[in-house]
Coordinates of C-alpha atoms and ligand atoms in Angstrom, one line a residue:
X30 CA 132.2 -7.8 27.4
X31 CA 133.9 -9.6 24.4
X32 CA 133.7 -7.7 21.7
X33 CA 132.2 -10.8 19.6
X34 CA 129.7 -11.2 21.9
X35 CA 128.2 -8.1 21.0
X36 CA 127.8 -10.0 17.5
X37 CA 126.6 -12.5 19.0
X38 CA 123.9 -10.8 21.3
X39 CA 122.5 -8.6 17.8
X40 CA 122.2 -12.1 16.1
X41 CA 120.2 -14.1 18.7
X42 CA 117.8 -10.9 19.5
X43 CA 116.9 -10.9 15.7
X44 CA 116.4 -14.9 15.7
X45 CA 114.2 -14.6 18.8
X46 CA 111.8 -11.9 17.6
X47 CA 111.8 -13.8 14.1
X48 CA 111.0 -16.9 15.4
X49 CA 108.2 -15.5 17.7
X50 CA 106.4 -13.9 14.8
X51 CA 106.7 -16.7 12.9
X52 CA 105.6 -19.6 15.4
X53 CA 102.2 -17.5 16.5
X54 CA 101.0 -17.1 13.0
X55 CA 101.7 -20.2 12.4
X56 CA 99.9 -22.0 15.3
X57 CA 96.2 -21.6 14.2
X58 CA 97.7 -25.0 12.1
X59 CA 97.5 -27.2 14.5
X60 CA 93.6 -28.4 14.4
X61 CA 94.0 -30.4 18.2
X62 CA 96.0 -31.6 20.2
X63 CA 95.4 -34.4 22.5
X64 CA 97.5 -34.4 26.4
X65 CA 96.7 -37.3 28.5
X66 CA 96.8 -38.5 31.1
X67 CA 97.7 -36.7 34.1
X68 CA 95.6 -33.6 35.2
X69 CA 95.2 -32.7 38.9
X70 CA 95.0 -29.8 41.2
X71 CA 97.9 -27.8 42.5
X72 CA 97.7 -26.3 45.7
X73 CA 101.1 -23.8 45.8
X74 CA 101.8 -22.1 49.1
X75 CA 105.0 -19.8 49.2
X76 CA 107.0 -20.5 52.0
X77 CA 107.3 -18.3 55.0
X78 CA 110.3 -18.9 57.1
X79 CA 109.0 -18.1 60.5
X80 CA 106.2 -20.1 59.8
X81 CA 107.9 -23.1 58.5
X82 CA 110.0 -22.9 62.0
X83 CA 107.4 -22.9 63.8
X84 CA 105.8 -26.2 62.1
X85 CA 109.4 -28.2 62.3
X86 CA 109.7 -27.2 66.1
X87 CA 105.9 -28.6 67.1
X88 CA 106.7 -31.6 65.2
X89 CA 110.3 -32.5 66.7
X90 CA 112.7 -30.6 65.2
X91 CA 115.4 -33.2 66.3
X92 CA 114.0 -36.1 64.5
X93 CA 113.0 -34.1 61.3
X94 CA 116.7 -33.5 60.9
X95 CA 117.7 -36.5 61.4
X96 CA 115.6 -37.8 58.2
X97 CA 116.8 -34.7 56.1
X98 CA 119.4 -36.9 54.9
X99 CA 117.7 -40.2 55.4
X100 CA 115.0 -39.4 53.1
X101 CA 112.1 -41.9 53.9
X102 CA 110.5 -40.5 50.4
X103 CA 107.3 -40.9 51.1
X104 CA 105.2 -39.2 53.5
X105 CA 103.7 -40.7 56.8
X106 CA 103.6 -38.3 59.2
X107 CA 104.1 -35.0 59.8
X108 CA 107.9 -35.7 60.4
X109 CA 108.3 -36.7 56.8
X110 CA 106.8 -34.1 55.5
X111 CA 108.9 -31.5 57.2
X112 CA 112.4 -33.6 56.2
X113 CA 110.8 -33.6 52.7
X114 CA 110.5 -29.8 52.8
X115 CA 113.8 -28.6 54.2
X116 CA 115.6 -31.3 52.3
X117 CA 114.0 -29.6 48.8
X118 CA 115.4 -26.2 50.7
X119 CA 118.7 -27.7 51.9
X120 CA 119.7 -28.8 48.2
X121 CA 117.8 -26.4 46.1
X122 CA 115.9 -29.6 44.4
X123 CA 112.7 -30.3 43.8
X124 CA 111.4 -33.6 44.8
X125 CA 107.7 -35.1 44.9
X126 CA 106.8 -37.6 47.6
X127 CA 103.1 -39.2 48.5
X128 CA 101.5 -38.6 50.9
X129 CA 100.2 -42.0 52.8
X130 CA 98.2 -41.2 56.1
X131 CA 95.2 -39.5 55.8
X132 CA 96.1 -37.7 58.9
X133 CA 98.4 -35.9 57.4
X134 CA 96.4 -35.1 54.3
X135 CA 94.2 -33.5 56.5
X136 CA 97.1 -31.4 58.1
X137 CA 97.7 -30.0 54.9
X138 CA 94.7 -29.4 53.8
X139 CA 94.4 -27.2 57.0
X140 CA 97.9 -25.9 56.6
X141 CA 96.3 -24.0 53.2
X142 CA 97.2 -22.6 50.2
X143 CA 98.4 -19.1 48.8
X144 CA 96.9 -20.2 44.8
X145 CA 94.5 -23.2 43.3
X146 CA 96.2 -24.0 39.6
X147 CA 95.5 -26.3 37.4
X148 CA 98.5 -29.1 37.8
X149 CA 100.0 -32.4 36.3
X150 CA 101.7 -31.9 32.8
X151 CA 98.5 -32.6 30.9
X152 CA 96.3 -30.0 33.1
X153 CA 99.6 -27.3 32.7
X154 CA 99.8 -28.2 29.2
X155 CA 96.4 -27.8 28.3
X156 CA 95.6 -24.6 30.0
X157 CA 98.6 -23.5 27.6
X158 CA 97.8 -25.0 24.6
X159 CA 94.1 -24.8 24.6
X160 CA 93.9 -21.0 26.6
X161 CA 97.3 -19.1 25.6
X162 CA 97.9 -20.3 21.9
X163 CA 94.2 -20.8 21.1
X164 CA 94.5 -24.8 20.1
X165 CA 92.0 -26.9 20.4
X166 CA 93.2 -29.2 23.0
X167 CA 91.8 -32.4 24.2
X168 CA 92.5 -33.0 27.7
X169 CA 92.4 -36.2 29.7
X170 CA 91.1 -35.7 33.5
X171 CA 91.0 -38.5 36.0
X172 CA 88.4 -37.0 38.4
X173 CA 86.6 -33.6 37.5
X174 CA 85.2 -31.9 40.5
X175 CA 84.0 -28.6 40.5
X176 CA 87.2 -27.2 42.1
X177 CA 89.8 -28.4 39.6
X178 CA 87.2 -27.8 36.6
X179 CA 87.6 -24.1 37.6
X180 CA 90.7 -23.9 37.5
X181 CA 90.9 -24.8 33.2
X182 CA 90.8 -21.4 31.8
X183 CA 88.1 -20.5 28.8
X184 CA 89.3 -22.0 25.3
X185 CA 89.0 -24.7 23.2
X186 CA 89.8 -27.2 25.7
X187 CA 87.7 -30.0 25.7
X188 CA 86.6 -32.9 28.0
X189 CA 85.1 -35.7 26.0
X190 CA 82.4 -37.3 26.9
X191 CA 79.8 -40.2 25.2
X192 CA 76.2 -39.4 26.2
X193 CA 73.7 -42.2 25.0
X194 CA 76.7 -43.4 22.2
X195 CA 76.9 -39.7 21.4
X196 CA 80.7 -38.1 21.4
X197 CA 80.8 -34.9 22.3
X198 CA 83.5 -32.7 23.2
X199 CA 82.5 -29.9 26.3
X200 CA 85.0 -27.6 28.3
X201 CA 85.5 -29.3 31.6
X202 CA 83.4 -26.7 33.8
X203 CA 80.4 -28.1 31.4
X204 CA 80.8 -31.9 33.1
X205 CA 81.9 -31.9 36.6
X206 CA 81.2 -34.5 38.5
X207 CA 81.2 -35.3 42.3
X208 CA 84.4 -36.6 42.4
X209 CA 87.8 -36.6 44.2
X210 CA 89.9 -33.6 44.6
X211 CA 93.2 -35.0 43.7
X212 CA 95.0 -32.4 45.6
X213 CA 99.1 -31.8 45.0
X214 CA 100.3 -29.8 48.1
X215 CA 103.2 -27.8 46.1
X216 CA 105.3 -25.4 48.2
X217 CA 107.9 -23.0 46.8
X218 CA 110.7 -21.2 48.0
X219 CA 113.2 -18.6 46.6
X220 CA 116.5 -18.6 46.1
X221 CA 118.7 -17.6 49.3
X222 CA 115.4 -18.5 51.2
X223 CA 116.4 -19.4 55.7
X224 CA 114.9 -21.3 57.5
X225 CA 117.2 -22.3 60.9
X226 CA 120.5 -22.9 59.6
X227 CA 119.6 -24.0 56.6
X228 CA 119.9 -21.6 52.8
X229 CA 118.2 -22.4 49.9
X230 CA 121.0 -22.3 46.8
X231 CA 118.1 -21.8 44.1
X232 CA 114.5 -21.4 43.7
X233 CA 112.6 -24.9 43.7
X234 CA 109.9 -26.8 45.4
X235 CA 108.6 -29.7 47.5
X236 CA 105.5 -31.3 46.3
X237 CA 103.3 -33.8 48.8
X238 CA 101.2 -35.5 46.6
X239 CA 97.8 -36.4 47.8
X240 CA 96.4 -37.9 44.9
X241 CA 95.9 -42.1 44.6
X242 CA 94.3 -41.7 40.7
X243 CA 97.5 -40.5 39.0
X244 CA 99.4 -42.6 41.0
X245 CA 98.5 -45.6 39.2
X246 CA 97.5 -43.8 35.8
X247 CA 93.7 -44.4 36.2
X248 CA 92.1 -43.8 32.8
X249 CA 88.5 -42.7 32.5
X250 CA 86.5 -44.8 31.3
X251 CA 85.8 -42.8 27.6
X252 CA 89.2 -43.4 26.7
X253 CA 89.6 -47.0 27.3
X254 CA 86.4 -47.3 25.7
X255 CA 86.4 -44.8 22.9
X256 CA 90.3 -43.6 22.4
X257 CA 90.1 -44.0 18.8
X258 CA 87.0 -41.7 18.2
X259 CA 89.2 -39.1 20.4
X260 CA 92.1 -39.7 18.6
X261 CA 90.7 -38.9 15.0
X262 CA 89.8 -35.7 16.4
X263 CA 94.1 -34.6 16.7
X264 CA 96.8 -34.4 14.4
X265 CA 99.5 -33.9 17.9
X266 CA 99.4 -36.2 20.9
X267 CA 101.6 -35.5 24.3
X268 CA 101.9 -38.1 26.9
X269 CA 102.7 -37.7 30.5
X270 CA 102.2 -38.7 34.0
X271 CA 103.9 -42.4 33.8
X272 CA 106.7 -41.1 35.9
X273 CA 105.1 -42.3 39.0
X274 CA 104.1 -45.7 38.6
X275 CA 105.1 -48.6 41.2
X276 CA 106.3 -51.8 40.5
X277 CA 103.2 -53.4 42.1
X278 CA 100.2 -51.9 43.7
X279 CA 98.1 -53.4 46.6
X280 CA 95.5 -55.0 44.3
X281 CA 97.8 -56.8 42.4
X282 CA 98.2 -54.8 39.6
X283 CA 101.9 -54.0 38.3
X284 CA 103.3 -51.5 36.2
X285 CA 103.2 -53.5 33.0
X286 CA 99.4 -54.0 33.2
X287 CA 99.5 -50.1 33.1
X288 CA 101.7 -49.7 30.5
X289 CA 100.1 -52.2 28.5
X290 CA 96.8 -49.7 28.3
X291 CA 99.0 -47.0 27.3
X292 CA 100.8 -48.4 24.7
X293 CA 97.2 -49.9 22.8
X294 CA 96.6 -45.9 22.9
X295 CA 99.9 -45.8 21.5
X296 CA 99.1 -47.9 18.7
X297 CA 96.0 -46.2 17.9
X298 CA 98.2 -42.7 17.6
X299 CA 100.7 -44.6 15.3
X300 CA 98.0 -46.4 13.0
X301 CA 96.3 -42.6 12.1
X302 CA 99.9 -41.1 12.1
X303 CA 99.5 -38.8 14.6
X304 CA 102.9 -37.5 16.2
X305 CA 103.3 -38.2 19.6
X306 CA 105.6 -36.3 22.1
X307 CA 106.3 -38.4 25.6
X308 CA 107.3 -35.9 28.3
X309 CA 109.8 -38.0 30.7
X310 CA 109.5 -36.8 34.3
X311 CA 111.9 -38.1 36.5
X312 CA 110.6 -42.1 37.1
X313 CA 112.5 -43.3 40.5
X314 CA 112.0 -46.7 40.0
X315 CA 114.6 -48.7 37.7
X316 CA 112.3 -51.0 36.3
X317 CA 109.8 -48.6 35.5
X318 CA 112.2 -46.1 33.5
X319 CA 113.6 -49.1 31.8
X320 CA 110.2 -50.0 30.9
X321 CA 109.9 -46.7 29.2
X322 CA 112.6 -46.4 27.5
X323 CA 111.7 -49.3 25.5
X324 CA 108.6 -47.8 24.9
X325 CA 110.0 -45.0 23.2
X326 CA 110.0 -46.2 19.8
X327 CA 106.5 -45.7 19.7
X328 CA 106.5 -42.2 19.9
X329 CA 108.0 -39.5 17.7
X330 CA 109.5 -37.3 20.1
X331 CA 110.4 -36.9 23.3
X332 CA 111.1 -34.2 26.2
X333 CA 113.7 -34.3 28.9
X334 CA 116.3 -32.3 31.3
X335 CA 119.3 -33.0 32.6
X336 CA 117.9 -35.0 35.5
X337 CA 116.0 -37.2 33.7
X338 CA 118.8 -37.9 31.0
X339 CA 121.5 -38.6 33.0
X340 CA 118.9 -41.4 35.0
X341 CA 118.4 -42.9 31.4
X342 CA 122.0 -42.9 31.0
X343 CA 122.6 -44.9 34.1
X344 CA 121.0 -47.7 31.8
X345 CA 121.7 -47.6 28.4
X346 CA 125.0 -45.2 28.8
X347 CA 127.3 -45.6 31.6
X348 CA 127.8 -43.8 35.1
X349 CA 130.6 -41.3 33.8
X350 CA 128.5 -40.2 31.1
X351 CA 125.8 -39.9 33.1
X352 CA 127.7 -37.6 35.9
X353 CA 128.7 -35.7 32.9
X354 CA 125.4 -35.0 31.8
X355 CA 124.3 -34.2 35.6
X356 CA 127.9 -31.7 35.5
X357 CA 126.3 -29.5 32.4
X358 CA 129.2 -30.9 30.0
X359 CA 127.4 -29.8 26.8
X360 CA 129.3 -32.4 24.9
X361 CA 128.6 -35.5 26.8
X362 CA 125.0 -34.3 26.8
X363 CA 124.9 -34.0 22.9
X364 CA 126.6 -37.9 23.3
X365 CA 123.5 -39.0 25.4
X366 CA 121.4 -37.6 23.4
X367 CA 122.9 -39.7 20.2
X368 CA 123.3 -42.9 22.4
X369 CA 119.7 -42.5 23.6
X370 CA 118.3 -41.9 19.2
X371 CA 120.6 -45.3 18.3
X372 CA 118.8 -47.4 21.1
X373 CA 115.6 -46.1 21.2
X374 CA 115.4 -44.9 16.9
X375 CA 113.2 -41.8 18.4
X376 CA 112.8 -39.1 15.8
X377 CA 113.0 -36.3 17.7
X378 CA 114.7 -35.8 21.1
X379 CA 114.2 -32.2 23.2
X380 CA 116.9 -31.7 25.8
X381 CA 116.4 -28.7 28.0
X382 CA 118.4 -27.4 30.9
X383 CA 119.0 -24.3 33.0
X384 CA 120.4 -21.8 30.3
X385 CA 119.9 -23.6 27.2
X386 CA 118.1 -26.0 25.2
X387 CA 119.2 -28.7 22.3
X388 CA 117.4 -30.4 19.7
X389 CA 118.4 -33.8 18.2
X390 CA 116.5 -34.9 15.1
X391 CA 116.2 -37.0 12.5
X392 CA 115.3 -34.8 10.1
X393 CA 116.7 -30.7 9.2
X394 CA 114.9 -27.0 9.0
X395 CA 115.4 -24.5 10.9
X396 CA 112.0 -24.8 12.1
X397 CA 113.6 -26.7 14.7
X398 CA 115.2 -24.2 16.2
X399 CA 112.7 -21.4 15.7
X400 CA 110.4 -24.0 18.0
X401 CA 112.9 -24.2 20.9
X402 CA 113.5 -20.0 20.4
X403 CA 109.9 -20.1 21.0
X404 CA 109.7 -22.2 23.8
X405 CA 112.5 -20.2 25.4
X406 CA 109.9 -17.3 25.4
X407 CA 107.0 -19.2 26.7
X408 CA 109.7 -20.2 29.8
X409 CA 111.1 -17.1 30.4
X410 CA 106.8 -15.6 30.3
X411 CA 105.9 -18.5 32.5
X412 CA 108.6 -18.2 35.2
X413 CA 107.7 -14.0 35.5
X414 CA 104.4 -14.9 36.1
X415 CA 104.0 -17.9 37.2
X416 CA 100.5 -18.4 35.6
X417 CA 101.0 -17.7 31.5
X418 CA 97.9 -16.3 30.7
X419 CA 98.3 -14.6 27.1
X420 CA 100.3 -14.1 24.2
X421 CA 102.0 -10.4 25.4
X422 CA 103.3 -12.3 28.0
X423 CA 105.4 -14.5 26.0
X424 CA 106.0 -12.1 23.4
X425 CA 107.1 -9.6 26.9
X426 CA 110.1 -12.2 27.6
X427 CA 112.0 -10.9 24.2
X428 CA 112.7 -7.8 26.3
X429 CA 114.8 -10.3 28.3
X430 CA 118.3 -10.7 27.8
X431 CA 119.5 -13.8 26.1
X432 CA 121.7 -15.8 28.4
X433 CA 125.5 -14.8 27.8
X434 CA 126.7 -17.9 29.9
X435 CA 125.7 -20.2 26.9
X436 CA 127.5 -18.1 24.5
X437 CA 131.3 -20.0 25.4
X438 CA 129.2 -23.1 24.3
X439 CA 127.7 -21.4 21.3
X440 CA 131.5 -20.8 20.3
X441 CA 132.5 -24.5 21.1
X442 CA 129.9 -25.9 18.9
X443 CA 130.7 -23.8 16.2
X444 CA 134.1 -24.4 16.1
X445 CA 133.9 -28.3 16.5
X446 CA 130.8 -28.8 14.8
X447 CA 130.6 -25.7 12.3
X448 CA 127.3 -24.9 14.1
X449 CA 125.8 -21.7 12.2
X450 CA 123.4 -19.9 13.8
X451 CA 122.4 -22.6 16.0
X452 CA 122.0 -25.8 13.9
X453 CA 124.3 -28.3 13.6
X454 CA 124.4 -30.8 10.2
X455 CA 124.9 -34.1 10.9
X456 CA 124.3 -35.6 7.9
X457 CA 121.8 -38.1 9.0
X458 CA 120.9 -36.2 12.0
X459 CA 120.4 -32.4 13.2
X460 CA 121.3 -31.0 16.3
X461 CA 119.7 -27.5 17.2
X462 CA 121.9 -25.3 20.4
X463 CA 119.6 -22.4 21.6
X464 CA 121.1 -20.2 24.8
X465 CA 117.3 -19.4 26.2
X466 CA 116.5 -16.4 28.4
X467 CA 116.8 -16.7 32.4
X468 CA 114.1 -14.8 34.3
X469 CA 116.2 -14.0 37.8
X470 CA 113.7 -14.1 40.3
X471 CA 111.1 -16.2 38.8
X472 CA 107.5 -16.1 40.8
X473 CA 107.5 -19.7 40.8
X474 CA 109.2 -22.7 39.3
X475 CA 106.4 -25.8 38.8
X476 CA 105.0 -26.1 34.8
X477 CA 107.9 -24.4 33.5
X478 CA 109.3 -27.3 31.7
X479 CA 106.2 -28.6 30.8
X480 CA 105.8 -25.6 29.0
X481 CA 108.8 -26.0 27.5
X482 CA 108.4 -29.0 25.8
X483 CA 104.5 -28.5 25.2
X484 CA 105.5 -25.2 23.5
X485 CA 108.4 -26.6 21.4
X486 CA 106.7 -29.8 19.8
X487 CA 103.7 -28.1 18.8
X488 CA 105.4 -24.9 18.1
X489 CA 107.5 -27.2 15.7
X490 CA 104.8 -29.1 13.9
X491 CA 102.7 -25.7 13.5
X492 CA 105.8 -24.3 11.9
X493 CA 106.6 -27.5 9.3
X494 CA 103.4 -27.1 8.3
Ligands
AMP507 P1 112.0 -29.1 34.7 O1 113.5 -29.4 35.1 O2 111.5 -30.1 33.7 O3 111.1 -28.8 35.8 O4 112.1 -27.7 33.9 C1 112.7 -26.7 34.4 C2 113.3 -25.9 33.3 O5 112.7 -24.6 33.4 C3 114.8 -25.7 33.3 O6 115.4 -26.7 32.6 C4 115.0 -24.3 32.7 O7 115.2 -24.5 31.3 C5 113.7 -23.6 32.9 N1 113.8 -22.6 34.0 C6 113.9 -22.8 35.3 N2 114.1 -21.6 35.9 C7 114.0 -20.7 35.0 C8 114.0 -19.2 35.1 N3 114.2 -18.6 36.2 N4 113.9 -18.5 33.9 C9 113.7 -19.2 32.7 N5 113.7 -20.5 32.6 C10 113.8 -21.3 33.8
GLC508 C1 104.1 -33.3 38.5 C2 103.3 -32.9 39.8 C3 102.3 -31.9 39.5 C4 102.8 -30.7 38.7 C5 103.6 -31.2 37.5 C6 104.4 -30.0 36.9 O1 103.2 -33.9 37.6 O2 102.7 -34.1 40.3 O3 101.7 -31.5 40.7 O4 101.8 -29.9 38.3 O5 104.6 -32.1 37.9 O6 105.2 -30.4 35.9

């Protein structure tokens, strides 16, 4: 080992366990936090290889090969399903298609589950916010049937609800309603994990999403009717779940008509200056993610990988920067991130990746980069266990080495940008660099970067305040 990076190692260990201590006491701050809109039920089942086999072969092995790399992405029969599945395993990507006959909905159903967890960023999210740190978190739930309402954990998290032109807030196992189980079929699979010829090169999964509420971003009807009593009740706002809107639905209905509801919420946030983060999932149609980029300067922050960077590049940016960004290139990265501020005037923009994490903001402190150290930790917790369920559990992940393969970046940036001790000045601007911890054979993969950016934003706000 480099002799400096023995240095290096003492300086980020002390950082970590600072910024941990730091960010916990500073999180009974935050008096609520709203995340809307998508909440759903994930149903994960760990892939067994014989099994799997077994499944391709009864339903035509031949032709499910065939449409491995002729992706129909979506789901109507069991063929596509299968290609969905080992094409996830084949490339080691995760990928979400929707599941359109109802034939095979019931297939899966039967098929079964190894775990029942809360899903969709807002459900993840709020199960985090509300049952790990201990905020009280308002959540937004499209359909609350008993089955999903068991799976929010005991906290403050609160389902509101207007009873005879009363508001009152009630933890979702308080309200459940008959209504539909908006299942996401989720299945995960290990790194080096066979199945025929075929070897996954990382850990990831496949999600067949049975769900037609989040599809189209159904609102209940308390917040179209009553967001701005909910609202008051916040001082931190995250937004998910536009991802997967369509250009047009079946009733005539297009995605503008959708975003047009979100963005009077939007207005509402802005008018009682509450900060508002906007997580950006991966959106695979153009229009869309065009769309909401331009609705980005309504909110004061948002979250994003590489993935989802490099597809926003492909429209503000160019096609080299954006294969850059997909490549890891550090630099090009910190470039989109700049290019992405100037068009969009976003305060804050989160970048997080496989090994590291940056911060571009409009505004300095350290408290920056104590927020993404934090985050780091809540990662790290989440991937050993796959469910965070306390505090230990994040404060556990400190034992875990910090990743060494970020520290030839660490160097770069110091020596272009005099970077000290993660923080970069730029004057009008600051960047923040953290190398994160890497947990090698995480239990499972789906909410960690959710948690991520859940944990950093409000981690951040509890800090500056
Ligand atoms: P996303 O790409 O939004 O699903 O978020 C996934 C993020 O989780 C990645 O960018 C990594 O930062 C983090 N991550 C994935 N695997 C691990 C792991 N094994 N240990 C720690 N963090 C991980
Ligand atoms: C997507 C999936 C959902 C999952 C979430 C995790 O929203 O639809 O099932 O829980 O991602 O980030």
């Amino acid at each position: 080992m480099k002799e400096s990076y023995k240095e290096t190692i003492r300086t980020w260990k002390g950082m970590y366990v600072n910024a941990f201590e730091r960010t916990i006491n500073a999180l009974p701050e935050v008096e609520g936090v709203l995340v809307a809109y998508n909440t759903n039920i994930d149903a994960i089942k760990y892939l067994n290889g014989e099994e799997l086999e077994m499944a391709v072969e009864n339903a035509g092995k031949e032709e499910i090969f065939g449409l491995v790399d002729n992706p129909p992405e979506r789901i109507t029969s069991l063929k596509d399903l299968f290609a969905g599945i080992l094409r996830s395993i084949k490339y080691g990507k995760a990928a979400e298609w929707f599941v359109e006959s109802g034939e095979v909905r019931g297939y899966l159903r039967e098929w079964g589950w190894d775990e029942l967890r809360i899903g969709g960023q807002a459900g993840i999210m709020a199960n985090l916010l509300g049952g790990v740190y201990r905020i009280p978190t308002i959540v937004h739930v499209p359909q609350n049937p008993p089955l999903q309402a068991n799976l929010f954990v005991d906290g403050p998290i609160y389902f509101p609800i207007f009873e005879n032109g009363e508001f009152k807030l009630v933890h979702p196992k308080m309200a459940t309603e008959e209504g539909n189980e908006l299942i996401h079929y989720i299945y995960e699979f290990p790194r080096g994990f066979k199945v025929f010829d075929i070897e996954a090169p990382r850990e990831n999964r496949f999600i067949a999403n049975a769900d037609d509420y989040n599809a189209r971003v159904y609102m209940r009807r308390e917040f179209r009717e009553h967001f701005k009593r909910i609202a008051e009740r916040v001082d931190l706002a995250i937004i998910s779940g536009l991802q997967v809107l369509k250009e047009h639905y079946l009733d005539g209905t297009t995605y503008r008509d959708i975003l047009q509801r979100v963005e009077a919420q939007l207005n509402v946030l802005n008018r009682l200056n509450i900060e508002s983060h906007f997580e950006f999932a991966y959106t695979p149609n153009e229009k869309v993610r065009e769309a909401l980029i331009n609705m980005l300067n309504k909110f004061t922050s948002v979250g994003l990988n590489e993935v989802e960077l490099a597809s926003l590049m492909r429209i503000i940016g160019d096609d080299t920067l954006a294969e850059e960004v997909l490549h890891g290139d550090v630099f090009a990265s910190i470039d989109a991130m700049h290019l992405l501020m100037d068009e969009t005037g976003i305060k804050r923009i989160h970048f997080h990746t496989y090994g590291y994490y940056m911060a571009l903001t409009q505004y300095h402190g350290e408290e920056v980069r104590d927020a993404l150290l934090f985050a780091a930790l809540a990662a790290a917790g989440k991937a050993m266990h796959g469910d965070l369920q306390n505090l230990n559990q994040v404060r556990d992940a400190l034992s875990i080495p910090t990743n060494e393969r970020a520290f030839p970046m660490v160097e770069s940036l110091e020596r272009e940008f005099n970077m000290e001790r993660g923080i970069i000045d730029m004057t009008d601007r600051q960047l923040a660099f953290i190398p994160t911890k890497i947990v090698s054979s995480p239990k499972s993969t789906v909410g960690i970067g959710d948690t991520i950016s859940s944990s950093a934003f409000v981690g951040e706000f509890a800090l500056r305040r």
